[in-house]
Short mmCIF file of C-alpha atoms and ligand atoms in Angstrom, two decimals:
data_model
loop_
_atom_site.label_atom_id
_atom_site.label_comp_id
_atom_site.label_asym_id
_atom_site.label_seq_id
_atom_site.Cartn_x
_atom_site.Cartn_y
_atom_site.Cartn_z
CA UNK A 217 48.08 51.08 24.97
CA UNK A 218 45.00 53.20 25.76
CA UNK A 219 43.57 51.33 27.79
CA UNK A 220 46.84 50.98 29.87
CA UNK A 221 47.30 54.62 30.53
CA UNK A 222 43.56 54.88 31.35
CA UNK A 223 43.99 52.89 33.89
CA UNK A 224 47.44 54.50 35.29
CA UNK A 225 45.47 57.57 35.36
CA UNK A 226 42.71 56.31 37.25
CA UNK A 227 44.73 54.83 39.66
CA UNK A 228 47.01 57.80 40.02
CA UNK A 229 43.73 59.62 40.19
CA UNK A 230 42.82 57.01 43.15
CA UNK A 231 45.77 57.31 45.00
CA UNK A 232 45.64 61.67 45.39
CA UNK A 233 42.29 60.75 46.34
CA UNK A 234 43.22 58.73 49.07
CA UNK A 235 46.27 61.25 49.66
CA UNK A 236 43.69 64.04 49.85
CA UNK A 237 42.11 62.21 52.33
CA UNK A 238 44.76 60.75 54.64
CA UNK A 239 46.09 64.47 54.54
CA UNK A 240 42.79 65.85 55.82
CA UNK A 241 42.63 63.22 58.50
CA UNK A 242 45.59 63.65 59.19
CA UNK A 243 45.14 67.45 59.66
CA UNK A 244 42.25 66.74 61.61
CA UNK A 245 43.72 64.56 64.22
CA UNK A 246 46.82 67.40 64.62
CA UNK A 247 43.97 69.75 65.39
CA UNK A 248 42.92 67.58 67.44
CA UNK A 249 45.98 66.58 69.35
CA UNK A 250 46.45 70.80 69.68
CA UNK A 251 43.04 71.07 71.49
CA UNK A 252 43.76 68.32 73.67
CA UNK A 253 47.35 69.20 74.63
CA UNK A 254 46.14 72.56 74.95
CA UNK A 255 43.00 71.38 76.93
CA UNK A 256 45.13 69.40 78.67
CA UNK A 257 47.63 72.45 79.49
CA UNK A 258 44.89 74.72 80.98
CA UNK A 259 43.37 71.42 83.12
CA UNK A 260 46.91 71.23 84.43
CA UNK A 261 47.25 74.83 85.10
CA UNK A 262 43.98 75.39 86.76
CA UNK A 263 44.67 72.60 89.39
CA UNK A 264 46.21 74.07 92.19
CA UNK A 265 48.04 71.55 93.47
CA UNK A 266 51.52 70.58 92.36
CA UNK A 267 51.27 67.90 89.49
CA UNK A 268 53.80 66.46 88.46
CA UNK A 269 54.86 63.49 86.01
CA UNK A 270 58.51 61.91 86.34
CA UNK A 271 59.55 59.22 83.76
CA UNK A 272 61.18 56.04 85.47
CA UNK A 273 64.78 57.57 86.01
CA UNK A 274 62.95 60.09 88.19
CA UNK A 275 63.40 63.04 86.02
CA UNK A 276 60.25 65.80 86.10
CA UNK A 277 58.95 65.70 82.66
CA UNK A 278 55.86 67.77 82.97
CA UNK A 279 54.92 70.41 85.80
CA UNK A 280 52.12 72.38 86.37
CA UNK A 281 53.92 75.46 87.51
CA UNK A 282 55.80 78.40 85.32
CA UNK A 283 59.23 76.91 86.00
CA UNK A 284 61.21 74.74 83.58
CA UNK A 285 62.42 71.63 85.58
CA UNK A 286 62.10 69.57 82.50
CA UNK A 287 64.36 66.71 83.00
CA UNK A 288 65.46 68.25 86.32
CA UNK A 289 65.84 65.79 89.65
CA UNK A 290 63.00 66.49 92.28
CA UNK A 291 65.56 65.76 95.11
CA UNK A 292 67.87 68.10 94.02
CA UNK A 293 65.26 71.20 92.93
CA UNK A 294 63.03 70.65 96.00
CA UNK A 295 65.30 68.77 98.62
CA UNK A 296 68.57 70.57 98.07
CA UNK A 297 70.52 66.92 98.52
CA UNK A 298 72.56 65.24 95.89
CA UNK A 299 70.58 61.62 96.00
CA UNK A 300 67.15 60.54 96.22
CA UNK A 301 65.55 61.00 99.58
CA UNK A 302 65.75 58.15 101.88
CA UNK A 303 61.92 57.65 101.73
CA UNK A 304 60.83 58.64 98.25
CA UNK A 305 57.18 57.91 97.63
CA UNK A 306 58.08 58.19 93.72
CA UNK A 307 60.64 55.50 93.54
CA UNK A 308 58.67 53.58 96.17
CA UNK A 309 55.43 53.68 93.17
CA UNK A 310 58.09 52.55 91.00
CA UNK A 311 59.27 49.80 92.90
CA UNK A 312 55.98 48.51 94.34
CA UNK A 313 53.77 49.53 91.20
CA UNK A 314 51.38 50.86 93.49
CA UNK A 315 50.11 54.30 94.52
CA UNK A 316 51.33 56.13 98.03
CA UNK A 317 50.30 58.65 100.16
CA UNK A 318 53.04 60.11 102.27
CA UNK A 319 52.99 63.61 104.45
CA UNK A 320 56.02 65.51 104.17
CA UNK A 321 57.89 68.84 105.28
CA UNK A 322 59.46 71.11 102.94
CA UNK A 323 60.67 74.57 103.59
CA UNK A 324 58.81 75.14 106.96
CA UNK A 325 54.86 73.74 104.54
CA UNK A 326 53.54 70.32 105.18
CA UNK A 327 52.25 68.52 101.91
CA UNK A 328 50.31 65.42 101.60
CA UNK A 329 51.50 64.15 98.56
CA UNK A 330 50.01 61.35 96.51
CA UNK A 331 52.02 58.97 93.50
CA UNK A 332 50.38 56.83 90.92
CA UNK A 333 51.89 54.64 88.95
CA UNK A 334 51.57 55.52 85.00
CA UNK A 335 51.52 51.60 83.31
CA UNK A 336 52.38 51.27 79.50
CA UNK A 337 50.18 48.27 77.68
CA UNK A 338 52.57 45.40 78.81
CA UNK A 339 52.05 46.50 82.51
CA UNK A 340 55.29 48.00 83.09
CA UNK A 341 55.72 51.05 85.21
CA UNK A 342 56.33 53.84 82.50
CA UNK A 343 56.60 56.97 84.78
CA UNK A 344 55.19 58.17 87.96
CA UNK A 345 52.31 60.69 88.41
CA UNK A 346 53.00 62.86 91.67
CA UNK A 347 50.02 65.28 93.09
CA UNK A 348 51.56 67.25 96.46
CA UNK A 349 48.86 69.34 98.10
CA UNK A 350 50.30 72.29 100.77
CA UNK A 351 48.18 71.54 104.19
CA UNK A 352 50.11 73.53 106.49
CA UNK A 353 46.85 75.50 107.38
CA UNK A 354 44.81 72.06 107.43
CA UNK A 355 47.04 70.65 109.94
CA UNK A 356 46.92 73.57 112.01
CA UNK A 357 42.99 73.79 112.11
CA UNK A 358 42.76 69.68 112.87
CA UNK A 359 45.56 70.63 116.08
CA UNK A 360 43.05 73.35 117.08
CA UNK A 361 39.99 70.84 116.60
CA UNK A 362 41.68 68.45 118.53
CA UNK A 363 43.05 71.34 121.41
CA UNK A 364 38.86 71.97 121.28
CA UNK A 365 37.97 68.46 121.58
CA UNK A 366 40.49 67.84 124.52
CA UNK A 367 39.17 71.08 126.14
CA UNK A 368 35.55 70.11 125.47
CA UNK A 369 35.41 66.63 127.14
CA UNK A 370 37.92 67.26 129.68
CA UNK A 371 35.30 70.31 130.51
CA UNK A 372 32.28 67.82 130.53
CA UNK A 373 34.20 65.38 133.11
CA UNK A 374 36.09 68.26 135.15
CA UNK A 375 32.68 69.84 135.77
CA UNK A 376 31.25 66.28 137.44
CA UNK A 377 34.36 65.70 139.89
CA UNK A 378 34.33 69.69 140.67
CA UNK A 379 30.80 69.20 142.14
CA UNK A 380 31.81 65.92 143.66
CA UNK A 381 34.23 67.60 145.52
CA UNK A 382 32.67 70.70 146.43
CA UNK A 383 30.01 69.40 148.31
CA UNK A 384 32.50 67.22 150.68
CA UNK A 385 35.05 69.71 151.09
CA UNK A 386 32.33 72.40 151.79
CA UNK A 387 31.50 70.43 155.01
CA UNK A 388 35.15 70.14 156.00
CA UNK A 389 35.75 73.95 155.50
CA UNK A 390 33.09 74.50 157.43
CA UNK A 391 33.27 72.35 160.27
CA UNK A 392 36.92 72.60 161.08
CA UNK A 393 36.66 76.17 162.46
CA UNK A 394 34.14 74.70 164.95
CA UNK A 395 36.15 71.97 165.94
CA UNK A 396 38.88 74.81 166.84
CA UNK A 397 36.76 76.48 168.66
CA UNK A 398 34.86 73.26 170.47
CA UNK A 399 38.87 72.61 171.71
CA UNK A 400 39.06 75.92 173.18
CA UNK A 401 36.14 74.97 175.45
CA UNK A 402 37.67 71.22 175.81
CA UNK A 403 40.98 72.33 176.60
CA UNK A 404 40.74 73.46 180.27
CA UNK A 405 38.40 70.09 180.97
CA UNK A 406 41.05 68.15 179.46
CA UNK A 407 43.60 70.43 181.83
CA UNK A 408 42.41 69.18 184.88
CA UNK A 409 42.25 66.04 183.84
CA UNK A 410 45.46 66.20 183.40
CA UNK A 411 46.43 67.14 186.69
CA UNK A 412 45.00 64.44 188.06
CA UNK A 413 46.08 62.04 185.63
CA UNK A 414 49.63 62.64 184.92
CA UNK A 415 50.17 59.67 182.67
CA UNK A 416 47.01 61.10 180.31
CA UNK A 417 47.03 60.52 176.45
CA UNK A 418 45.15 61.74 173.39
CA UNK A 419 45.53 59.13 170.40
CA UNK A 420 48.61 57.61 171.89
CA UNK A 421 50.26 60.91 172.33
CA UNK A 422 51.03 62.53 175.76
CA UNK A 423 48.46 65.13 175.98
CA UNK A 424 50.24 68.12 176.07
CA UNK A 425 52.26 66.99 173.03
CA UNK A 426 48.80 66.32 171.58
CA UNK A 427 47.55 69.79 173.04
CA UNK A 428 50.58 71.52 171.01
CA UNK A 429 50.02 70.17 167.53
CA UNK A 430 45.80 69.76 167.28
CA UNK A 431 45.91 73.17 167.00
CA UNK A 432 48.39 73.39 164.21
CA UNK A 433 47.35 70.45 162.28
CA UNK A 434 43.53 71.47 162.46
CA UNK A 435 45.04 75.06 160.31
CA UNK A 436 46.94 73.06 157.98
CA UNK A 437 43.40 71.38 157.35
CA UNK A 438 41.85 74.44 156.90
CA UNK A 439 44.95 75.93 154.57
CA UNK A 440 44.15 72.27 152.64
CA UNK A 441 40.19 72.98 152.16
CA UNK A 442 40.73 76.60 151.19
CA UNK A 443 43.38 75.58 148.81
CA UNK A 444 40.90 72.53 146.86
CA UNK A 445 38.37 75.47 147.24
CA UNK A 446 40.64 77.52 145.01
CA UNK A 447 41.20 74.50 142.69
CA UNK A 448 38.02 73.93 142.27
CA UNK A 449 36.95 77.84 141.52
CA UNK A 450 39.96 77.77 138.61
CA UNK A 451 38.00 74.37 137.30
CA UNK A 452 34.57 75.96 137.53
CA UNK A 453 35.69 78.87 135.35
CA UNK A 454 37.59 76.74 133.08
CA UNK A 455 34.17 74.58 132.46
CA UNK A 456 31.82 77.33 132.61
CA UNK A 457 30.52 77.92 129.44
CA UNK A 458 29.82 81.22 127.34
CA UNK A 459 26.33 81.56 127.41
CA UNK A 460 25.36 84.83 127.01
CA UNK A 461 29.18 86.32 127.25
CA UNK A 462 29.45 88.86 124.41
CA UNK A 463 26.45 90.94 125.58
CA UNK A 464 28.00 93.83 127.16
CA UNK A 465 30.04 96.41 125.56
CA UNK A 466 33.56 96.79 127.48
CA UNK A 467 36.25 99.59 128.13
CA UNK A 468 39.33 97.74 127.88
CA UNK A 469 41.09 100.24 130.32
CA UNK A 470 38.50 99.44 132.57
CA UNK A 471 38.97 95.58 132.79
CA UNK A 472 42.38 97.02 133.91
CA UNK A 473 41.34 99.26 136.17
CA UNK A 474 39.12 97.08 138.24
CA UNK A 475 41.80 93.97 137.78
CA UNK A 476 44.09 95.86 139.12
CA UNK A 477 41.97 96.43 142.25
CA UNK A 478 42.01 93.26 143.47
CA UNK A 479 45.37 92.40 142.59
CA UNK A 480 47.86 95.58 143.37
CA UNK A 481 47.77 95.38 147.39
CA UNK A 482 49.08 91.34 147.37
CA UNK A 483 51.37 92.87 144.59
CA UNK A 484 52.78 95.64 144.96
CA UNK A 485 55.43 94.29 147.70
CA UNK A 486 56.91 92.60 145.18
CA UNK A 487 56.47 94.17 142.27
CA UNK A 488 56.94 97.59 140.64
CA UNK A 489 53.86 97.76 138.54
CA UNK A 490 53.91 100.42 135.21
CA UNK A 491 50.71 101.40 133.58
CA UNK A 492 50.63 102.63 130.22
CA UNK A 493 46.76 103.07 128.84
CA UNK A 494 45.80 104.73 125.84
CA UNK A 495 42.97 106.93 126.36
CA UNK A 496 39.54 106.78 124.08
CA UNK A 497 39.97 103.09 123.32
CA UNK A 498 37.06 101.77 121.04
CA UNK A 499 34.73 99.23 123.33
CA UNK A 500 34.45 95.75 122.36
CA UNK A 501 31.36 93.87 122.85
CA UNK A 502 31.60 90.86 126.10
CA UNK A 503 31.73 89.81 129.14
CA UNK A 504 33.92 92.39 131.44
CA UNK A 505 34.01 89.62 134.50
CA UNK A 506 35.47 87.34 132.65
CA UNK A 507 38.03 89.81 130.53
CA UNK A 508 39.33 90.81 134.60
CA UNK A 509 39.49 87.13 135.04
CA UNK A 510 41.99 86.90 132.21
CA UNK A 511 43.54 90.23 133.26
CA UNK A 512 43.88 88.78 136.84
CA UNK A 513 45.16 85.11 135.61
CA UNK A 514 48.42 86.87 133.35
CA UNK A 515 49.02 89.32 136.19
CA UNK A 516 49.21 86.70 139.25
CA UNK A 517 51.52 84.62 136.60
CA UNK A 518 53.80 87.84 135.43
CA UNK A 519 54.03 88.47 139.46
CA UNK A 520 55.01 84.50 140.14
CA UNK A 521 57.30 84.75 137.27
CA UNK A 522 59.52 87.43 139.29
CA UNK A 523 62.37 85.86 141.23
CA UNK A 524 64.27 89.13 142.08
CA UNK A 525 63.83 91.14 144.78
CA UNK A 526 61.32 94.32 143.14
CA UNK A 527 60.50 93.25 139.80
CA UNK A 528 58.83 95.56 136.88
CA UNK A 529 55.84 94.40 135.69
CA UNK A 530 54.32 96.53 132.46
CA UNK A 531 50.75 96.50 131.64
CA UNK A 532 49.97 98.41 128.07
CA UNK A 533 46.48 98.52 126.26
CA UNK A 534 45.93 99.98 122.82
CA UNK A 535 43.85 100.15 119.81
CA UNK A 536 45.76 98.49 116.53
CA UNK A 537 43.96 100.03 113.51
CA UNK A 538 45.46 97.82 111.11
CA UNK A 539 43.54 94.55 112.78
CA UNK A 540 41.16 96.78 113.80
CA UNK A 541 40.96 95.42 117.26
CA UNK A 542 42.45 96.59 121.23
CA UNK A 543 45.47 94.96 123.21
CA UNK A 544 46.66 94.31 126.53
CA UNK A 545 49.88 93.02 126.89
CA UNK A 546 51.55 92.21 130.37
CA UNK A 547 55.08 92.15 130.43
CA UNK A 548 57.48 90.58 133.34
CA UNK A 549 61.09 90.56 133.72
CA UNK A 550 60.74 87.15 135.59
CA UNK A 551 61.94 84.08 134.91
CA UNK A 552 60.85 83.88 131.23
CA UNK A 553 60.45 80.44 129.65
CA UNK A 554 62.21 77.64 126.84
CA UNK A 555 60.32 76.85 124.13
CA UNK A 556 59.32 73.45 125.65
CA UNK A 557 57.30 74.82 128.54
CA UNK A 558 56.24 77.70 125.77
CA UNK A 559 54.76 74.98 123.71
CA UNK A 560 52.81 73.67 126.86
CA UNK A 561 51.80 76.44 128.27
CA UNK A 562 47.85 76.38 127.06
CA UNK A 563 47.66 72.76 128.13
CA UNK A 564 45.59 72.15 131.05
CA UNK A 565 47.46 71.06 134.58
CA UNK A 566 50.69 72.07 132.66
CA UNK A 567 52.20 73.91 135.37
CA UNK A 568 55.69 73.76 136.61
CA UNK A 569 55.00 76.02 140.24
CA UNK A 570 54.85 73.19 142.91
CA UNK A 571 51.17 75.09 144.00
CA UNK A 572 50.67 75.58 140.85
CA UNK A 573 47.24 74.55 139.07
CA UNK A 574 47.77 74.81 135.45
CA UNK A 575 44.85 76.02 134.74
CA UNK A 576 45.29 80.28 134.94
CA UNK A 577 46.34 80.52 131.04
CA UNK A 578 43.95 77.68 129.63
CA UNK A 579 41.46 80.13 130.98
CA UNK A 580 42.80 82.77 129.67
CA UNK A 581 42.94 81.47 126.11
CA UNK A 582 39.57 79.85 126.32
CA UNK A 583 37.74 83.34 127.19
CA UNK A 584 39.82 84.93 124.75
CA UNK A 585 38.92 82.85 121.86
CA UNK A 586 35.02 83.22 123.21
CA UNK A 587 35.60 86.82 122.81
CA UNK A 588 36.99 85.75 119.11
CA UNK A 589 40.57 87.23 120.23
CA UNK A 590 43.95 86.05 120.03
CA UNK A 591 45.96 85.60 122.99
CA UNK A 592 50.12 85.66 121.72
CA UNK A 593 53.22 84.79 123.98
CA UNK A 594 56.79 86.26 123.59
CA UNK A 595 59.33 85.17 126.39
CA UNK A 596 63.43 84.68 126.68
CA UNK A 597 64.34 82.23 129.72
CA UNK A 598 65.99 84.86 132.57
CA UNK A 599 64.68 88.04 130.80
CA UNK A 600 60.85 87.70 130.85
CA UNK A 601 57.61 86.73 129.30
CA UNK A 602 55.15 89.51 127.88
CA UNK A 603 51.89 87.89 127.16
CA UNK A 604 49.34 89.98 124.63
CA UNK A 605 45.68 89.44 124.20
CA UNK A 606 44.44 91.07 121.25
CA UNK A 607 40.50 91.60 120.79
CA UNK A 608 38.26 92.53 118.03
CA UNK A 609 36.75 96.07 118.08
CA UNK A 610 32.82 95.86 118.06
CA UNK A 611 31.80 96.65 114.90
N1 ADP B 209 54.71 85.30 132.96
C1 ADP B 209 55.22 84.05 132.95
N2 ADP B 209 56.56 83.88 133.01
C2 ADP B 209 57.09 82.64 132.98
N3 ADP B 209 56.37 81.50 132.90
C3 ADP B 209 55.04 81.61 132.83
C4 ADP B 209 54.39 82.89 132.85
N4 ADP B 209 53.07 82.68 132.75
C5 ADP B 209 52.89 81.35 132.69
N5 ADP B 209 54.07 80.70 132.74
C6 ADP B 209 54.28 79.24 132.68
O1 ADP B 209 53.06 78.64 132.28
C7 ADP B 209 52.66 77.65 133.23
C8 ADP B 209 51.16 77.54 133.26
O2 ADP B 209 50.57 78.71 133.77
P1 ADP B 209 49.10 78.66 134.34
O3 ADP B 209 48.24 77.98 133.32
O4 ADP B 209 48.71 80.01 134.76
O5 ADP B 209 49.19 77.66 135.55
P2 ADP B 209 49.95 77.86 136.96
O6 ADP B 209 50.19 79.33 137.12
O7 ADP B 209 48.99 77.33 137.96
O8 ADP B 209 51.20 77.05 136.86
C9 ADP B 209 53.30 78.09 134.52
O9 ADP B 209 53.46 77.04 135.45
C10 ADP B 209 54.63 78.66 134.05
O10 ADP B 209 55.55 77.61 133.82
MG1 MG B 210 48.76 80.81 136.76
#
């Protein structure tokens, strides 16, 4: 009988031991499972792109932000629409048991956004793990890259044809004036040939009908030479690099000032032009040819731009302290643009004058940015275009 409850005892003594222990260990793992979910928690919060995990039904069951979408629909919260989005890289992981990378718009941001597939032991897609990373400013810096890139080797084979041609059409500019002037001699040889020949041609044309146009077509030649001369001047400045451009300190006012020498006698027939310069600008430090160059470039465009009879053009500089840096805008009340040619405008050869080069404003924003400025465009199609350049203060 003793012995019996001895051994109950014992036992019952075993078994809180074990108790004691499963309790602990049990204790132990809970304190575990805190620091981990809480470890977990702060990892999730310190990532700063959106994470979020969706079970299979697509509901959001965890998110790293301070909003509670728990068992909210993505489409609905981020998309605004009723049913799941036509190409939904979540349902797609699902589906495919696979992980996606998709680029997507929402609310004026691009996000890359990546899916993985979250497997339970029998290999069955459990949930979906979705990571969406904002790269609005990435994609803006790979279009500049490639604008650069374009710019760069278009520069590198521009600058090989422009000397090409140069040489060539240096001979014809030159040579054509003599050829003029040669006639002048030839023409009263020719004359009297003529009188006693009356049948007499020139290049299968009667000689006085010949006599009447070489004239005339020999100008139009030299109109043609001057006008590849002035193509290939816009494409030497366009390729011309910026070696040794921010050395001099420049007076805004004055870029005007002498810009507007060599551009207000052409102009002023058809334009009414309005300066407004604030006095005691702060210099900035570069290359004051090249500044008049982008002066004269927005001016002969805000002057082309005017299809009425006197137009106003405005030219404004002044200091902005809050970017700490001058302006120059040129306003027209010309033609003004759509946002299609807007969006073209930098391009090279996007021009739509039938003379027209389009090169005058990739110029302009090239120097600009070597100056580390900002050129900006505002226009309404009939009303006008103002165009400001905006340029750090030298510091
Ligand atoms: N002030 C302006 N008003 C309206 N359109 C403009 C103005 N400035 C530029 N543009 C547009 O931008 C195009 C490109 O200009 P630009 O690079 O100077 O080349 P181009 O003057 O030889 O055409 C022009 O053909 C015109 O369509
Ligand atoms: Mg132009």
């Amino acid at each position: 009988m003793e012995a019996t409850s001895q051994t109950k005892m014992d036992y019952i003594g075993t078994l809180e031991a074990q108790l004691e222990k499963s309790w602990k260990d049990l204790s132990r793992v809970e304190e575990d499972l805190n620091k981990s979910r809480s470890m977990f928690q702060a990892i999730l919060q310190a990532i700063s792109d959106i994470v979020i995990v969706f079970d299979k039904d697509l509901n959001i069951k965890i998110i790293n932000r301070q909003v509670n979408l728990r068992d909210k629909k993505c489409h609905e919260f981020f998309f605004g629409v009723p049913g799941i989005c036509e190409d939904c890289p979540v349902l797609r992981t699902i589906q495919e048991k696979r992980s996606i990378t998709v680029e997507k718009v929402i609310r004026n941001e691009y996000y890359r956004i990546q899916t993985h597939p979250l497997m339970n032991l029998h290999g069955e897609v459990e949930g979906v793990i979705e990571v969406s990373r904002p790269i609005t400013r990435d994609k803006a810096r790979e279009q500049q890259l490639f604008h650069a890139d374009k710019l760069s080797s278009l520069g590198l084979l521009v600058s090989g044809i422009v000397h090409e041609i140069n040489n060539p059409n240096a001979y014809i500019c030159g040579n054509i004036p003599l050829i003029k002037e040669a006639f002048k001699t030839i023409f009263p040889i020719l004359d009297e040939h003529l009188r006693q020949n009356p049948d007499f041609q020139v290049a299968r044309l009667d000689y006085s009908l010949f006599k009447e146009n070489v004239t005339l077509m020999l100008d139009d030649m030299i109109q043609g030479c001057s006008r590849i001369q002035n193509i290939l001047g816009s494409l030497k400045s366009f390729t011309r690099r910026a070696e040794g451009l921010l050395s001099e300190r420049v007076d805004l006012n004055d870029v005007v000032n002498e810009g507007m020498r060599l551009v207000y006698n052409t102009m002023k027939r058809m334009a009414v032009i309005h300066t407004d310069l604030q006095e005691g600008l702060p210099g900035i430090k570069g290359n004051k040819d090249r500044l008049i160059q982008v002066f004269v470039n927005l001016m002969i465009n805000a002057w082309q731009a005017i299809d009425k009879e006197k137009g106003n053009i405005w030219i404004k500089t002044q200091f902005d302290p809050k970017e700490n840096c001058v302006c120059l805008s040129i306003s027209d009340e010309g033609c003004g643009m759509g946002e299609f040619a807007k969006a073209q405008i930098f391009n090279p050869f996007f021009t739509t004058k039938k003379e027209g080069t389009g090169l005058g404003l990739s110029i302009v924003s090239k120097i600009v940015s070597e100056h580390n400025g900002r050129t900006d465009v505002e226009s309404e199609v009939g009303k006008g275009s103002t165009f400001t350049i905006r340029l750090p203060v030298e510091s």
